[in-house]
Coordinates of C-alpha atoms in Angstrom, one line a residue:
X428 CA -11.2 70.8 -20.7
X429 CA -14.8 71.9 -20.9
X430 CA -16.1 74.4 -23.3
X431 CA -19.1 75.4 -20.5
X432 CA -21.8 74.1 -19.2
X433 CA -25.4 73.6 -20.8
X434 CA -28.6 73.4 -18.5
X435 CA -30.8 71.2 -20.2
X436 CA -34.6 71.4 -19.0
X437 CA -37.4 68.3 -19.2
X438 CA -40.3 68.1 -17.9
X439 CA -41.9 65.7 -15.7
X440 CA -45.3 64.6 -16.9
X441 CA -46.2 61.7 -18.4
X442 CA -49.9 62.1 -19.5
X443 CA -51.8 65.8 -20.3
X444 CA -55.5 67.0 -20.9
X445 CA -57.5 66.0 -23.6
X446 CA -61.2 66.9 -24.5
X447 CA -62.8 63.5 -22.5
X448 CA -60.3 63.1 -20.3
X449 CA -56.1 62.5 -20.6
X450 CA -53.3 61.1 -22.9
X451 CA -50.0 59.7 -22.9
X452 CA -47.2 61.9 -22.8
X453 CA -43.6 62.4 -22.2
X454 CA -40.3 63.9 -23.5
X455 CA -38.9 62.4 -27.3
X456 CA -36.5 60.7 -27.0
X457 CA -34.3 61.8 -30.4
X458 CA -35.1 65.2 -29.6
X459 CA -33.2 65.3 -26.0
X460 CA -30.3 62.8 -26.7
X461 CA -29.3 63.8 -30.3
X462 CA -28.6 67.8 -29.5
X463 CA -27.1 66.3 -26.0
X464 CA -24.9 63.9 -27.6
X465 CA -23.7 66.5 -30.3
X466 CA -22.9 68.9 -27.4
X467 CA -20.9 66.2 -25.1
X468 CA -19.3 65.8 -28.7
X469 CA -18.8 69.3 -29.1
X470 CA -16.9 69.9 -25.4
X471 CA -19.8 70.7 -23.2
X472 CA -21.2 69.3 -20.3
X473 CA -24.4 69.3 -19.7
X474 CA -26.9 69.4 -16.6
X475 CA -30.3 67.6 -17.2
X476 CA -32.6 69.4 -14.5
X477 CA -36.5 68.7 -14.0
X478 CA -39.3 71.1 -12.2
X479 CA -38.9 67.5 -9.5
X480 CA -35.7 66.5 -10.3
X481 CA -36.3 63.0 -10.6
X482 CA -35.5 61.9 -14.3
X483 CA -37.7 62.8 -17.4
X484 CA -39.9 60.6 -18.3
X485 CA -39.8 59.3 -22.2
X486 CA -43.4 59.5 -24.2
X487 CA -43.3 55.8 -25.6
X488 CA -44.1 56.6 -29.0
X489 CA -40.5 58.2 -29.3
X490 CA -38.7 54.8 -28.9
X491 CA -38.5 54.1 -32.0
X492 CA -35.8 53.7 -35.1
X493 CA -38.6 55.9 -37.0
X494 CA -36.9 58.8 -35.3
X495 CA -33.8 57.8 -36.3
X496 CA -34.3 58.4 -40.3
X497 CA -34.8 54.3 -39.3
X498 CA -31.2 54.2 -38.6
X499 CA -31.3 51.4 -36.0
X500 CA -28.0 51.5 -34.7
X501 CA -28.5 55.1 -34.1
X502 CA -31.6 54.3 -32.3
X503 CA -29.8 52.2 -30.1
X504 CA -26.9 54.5 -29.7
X505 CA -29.4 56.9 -28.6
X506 CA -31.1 54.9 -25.6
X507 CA -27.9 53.8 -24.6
X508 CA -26.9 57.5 -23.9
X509 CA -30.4 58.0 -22.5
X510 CA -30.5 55.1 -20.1
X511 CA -26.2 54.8 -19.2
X512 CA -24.9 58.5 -19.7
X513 CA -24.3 60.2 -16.2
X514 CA -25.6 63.5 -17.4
X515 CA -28.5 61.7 -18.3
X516 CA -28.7 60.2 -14.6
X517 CA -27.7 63.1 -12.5
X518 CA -30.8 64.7 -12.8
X519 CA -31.1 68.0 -10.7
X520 CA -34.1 69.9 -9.9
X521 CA -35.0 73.3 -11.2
X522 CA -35.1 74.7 -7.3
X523 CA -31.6 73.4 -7.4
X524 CA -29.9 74.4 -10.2
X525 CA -31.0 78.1 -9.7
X526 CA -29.8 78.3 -5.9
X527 CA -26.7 77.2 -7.5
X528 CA -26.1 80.1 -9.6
X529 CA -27.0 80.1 -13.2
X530 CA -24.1 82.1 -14.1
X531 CA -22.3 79.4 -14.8
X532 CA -24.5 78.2 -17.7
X533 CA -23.8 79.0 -21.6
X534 CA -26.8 78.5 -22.5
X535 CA -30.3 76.5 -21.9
X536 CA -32.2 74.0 -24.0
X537 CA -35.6 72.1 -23.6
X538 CA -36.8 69.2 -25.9
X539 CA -39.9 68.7 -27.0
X540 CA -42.9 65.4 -26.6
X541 CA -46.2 67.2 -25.5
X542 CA -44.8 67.2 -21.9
X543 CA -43.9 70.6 -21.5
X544 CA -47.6 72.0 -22.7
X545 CA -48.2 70.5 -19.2
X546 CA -45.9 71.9 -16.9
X547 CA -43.1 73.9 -18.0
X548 CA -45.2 76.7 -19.6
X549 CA -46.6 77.8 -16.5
X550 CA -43.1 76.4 -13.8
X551 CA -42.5 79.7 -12.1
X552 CA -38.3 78.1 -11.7
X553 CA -38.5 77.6 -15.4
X554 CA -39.7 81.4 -16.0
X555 CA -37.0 82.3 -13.7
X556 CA -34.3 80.4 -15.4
X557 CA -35.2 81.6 -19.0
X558 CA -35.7 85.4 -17.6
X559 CA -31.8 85.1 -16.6
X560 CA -30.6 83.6 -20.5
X561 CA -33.6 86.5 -22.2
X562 CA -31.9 89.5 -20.0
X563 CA -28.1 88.2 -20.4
X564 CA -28.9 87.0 -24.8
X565 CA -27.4 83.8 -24.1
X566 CA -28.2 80.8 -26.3
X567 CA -31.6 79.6 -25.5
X568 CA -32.8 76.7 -27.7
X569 CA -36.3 74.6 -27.9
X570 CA -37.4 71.8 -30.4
X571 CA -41.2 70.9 -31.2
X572 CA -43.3 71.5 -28.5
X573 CA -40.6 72.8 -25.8
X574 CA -40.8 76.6 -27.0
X575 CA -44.2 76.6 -25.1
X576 CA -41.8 76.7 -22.3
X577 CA -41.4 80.1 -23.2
X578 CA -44.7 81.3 -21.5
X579 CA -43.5 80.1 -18.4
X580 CA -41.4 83.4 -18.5
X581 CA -44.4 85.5 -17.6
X582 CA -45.6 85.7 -13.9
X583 CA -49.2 85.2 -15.4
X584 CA -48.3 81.8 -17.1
X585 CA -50.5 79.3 -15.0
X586 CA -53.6 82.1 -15.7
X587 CA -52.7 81.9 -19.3
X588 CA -52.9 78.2 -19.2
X589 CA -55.8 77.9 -17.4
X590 CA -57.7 80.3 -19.0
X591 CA -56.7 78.5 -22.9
X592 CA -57.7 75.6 -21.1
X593 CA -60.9 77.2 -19.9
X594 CA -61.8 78.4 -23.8
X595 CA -61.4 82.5 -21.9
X596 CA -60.0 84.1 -24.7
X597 CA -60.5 87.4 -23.0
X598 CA -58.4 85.8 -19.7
X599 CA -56.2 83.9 -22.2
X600 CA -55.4 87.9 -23.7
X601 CA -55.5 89.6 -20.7
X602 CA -52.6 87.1 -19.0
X603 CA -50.4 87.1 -22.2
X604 CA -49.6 90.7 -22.1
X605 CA -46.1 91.9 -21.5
X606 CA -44.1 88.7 -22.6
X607 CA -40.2 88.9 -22.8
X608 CA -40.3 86.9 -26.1
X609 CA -43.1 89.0 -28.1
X610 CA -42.1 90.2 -31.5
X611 CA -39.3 87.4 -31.8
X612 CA -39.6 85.4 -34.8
X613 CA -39.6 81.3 -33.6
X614 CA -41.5 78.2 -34.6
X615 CA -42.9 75.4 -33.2
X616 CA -45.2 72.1 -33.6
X617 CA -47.9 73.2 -36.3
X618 CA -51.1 72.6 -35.9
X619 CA -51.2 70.8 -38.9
X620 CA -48.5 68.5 -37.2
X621 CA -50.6 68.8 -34.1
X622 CA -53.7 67.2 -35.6
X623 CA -51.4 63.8 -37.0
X624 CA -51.0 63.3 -33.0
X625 CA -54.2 64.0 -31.9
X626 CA -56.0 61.7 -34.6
X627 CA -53.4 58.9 -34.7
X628 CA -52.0 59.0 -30.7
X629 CA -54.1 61.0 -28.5
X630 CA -57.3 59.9 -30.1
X631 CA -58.6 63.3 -28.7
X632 CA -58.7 67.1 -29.6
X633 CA -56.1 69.1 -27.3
X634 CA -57.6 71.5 -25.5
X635 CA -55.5 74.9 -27.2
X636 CA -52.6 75.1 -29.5
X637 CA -49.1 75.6 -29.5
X638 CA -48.8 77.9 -32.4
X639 CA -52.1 79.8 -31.2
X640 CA -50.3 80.1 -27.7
X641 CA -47.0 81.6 -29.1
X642 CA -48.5 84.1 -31.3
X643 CA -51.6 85.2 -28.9
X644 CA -48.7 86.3 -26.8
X645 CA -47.0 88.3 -29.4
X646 CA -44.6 85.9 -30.9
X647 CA -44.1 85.5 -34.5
X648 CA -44.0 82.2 -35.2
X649 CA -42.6 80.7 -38.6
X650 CA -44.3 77.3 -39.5
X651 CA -42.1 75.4 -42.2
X652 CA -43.7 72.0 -44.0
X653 CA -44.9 69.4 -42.2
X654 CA -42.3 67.0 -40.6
X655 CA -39.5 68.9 -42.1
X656 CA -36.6 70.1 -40.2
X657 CA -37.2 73.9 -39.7
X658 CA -34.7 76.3 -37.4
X659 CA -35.5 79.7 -36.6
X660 CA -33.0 81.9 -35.4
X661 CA -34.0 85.3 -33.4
X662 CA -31.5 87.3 -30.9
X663 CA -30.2 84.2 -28.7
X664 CA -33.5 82.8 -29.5
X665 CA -33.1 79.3 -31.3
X666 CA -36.4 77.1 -31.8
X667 CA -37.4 73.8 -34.1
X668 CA -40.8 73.2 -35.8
X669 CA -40.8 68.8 -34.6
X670 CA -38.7 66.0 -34.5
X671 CA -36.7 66.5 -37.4
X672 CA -35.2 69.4 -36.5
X673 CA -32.9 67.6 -33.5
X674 CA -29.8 67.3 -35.5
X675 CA -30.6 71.3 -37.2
X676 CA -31.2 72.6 -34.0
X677 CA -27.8 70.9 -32.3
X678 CA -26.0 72.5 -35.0
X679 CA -27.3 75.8 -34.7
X680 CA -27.2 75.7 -31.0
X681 CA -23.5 74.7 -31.0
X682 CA -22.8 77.6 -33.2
X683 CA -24.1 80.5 -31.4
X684 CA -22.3 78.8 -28.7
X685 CA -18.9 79.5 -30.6
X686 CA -20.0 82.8 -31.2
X687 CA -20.5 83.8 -28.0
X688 CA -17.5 82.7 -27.1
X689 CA -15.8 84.6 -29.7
X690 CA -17.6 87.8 -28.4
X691 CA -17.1 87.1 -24.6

């Protein structure tokens, strides 16, 4: 018997903005299938949704054993879940998901890869959805870059973007007032972190940062070493600082899980 349900969001893009034009990009794969297969493990079932509902697209430079502590098996293990699971293949859309109540979800989680800089934080289903978990404190969890998906909570999100795209900081201010999240303490991708990807991937400087994004908006954000697991826990609030964090963040999110159980 299932433990409950967990809505687990992606994103859809596969290549984002870059001073001189665009870069790869996608979802990581350690950072989606190793919290997903510790929750299957753990007695929930989980519902992989997307702003299109067609299925998530992986940034390349995640296939890779390095993500896996070079565990190969575990590598393998992993994009056998990714490419064979049917959680993993019943991809819903966002649209659909929240016409089908999202009562029925425990609690929501959304990996990380650059992806969701491009979409997410400004998907007006994805502020929807994580305006439901904020206002009911259930178990909302993001890893590396996914907490950007927080903005998307605001109605002003695709001004904010635009504008930190645009180099407004007064827009950028102006459209990050009132967010639900402001004065929680999280983390997220550093920009130390940040500038490994853009000098050894992207080639290119991004045009804003995560961290700067999070905290212009009133978030407190936490920033642990550099490609060292790091888990901050606010309120029903659980966010990673990269990669690393996958197995720390499962753990955590499974937890407060449990303990809403216990208190329901």
């Amino acid at each position: 018997m299932s433990k409950g349900k967990v809505l687990i969001v992606c994103s859809n893009s596969t290549r984002i903005e870059v001073r001189g034009g665009f870069g790869p990009t996608g979802h990581y794969l350690n950072e989606t299938v190793v919290p997903a297969m510790a929750l299957v493990d753990a007695g929930y079932d989980i519902v992989l949704a997307t702003p299109s509902g067609a299925k998530p697209p992986l940034d390349p430079v995640s296939r890779a054993a390095a993500h896996f502590e070079n565990d190969e098996a575990a590598f393998q293990r992993a994009e056998a879940f990714f490419a064979d699971h049917p959680s993993m293949n019943d991809v819903r859309s966002l649209r659909s998901v929240i016409d089908a109540g999202l009562d029925s979800y425990a609690a929501y989680f959304t990996p990380g890869g650059q992806a969701p800089v491009v979409d997410l934080m400004q998907n007006a289903e994805v502020g929807e959805i994580l305006r439901h978990f904020h206002t009911r404190q259930k178990p909302t969890a993001l890893l590396c870059h996914g907490p950007i998906a927080l903005i998307a909570a605001l109605p002003t999100a695709p001004a904010l973007r635009a504008a930190l795209v645009a180099g407004d900081a007064a827009k950028a201010d102006a459209a990050a007032k009132g967010w639900q999240y402001a004065g929680y303490r999280m983390t997220i991708f550093s920009n130390s972190e940040e500038k490994v990807i853009e000098e050894q991937i992207l080639h290119a400087d991004m045009y804003f940062h995560v961290v700067d994004t999070l905290e212009l908006a009133g978030g407190t954000v936490i920033i642990g070493p550099d490609f060292e697991p790091n888990v901050i826990e606010d309120r029903e609030l659980i966010t990673g600082q990269n990669p690393r964090s996958d197995h720390l963040i499962a753990e955590k999110l499974i937890r407060a899980l449990e303990r809403t159980k216990i208190v329901a």
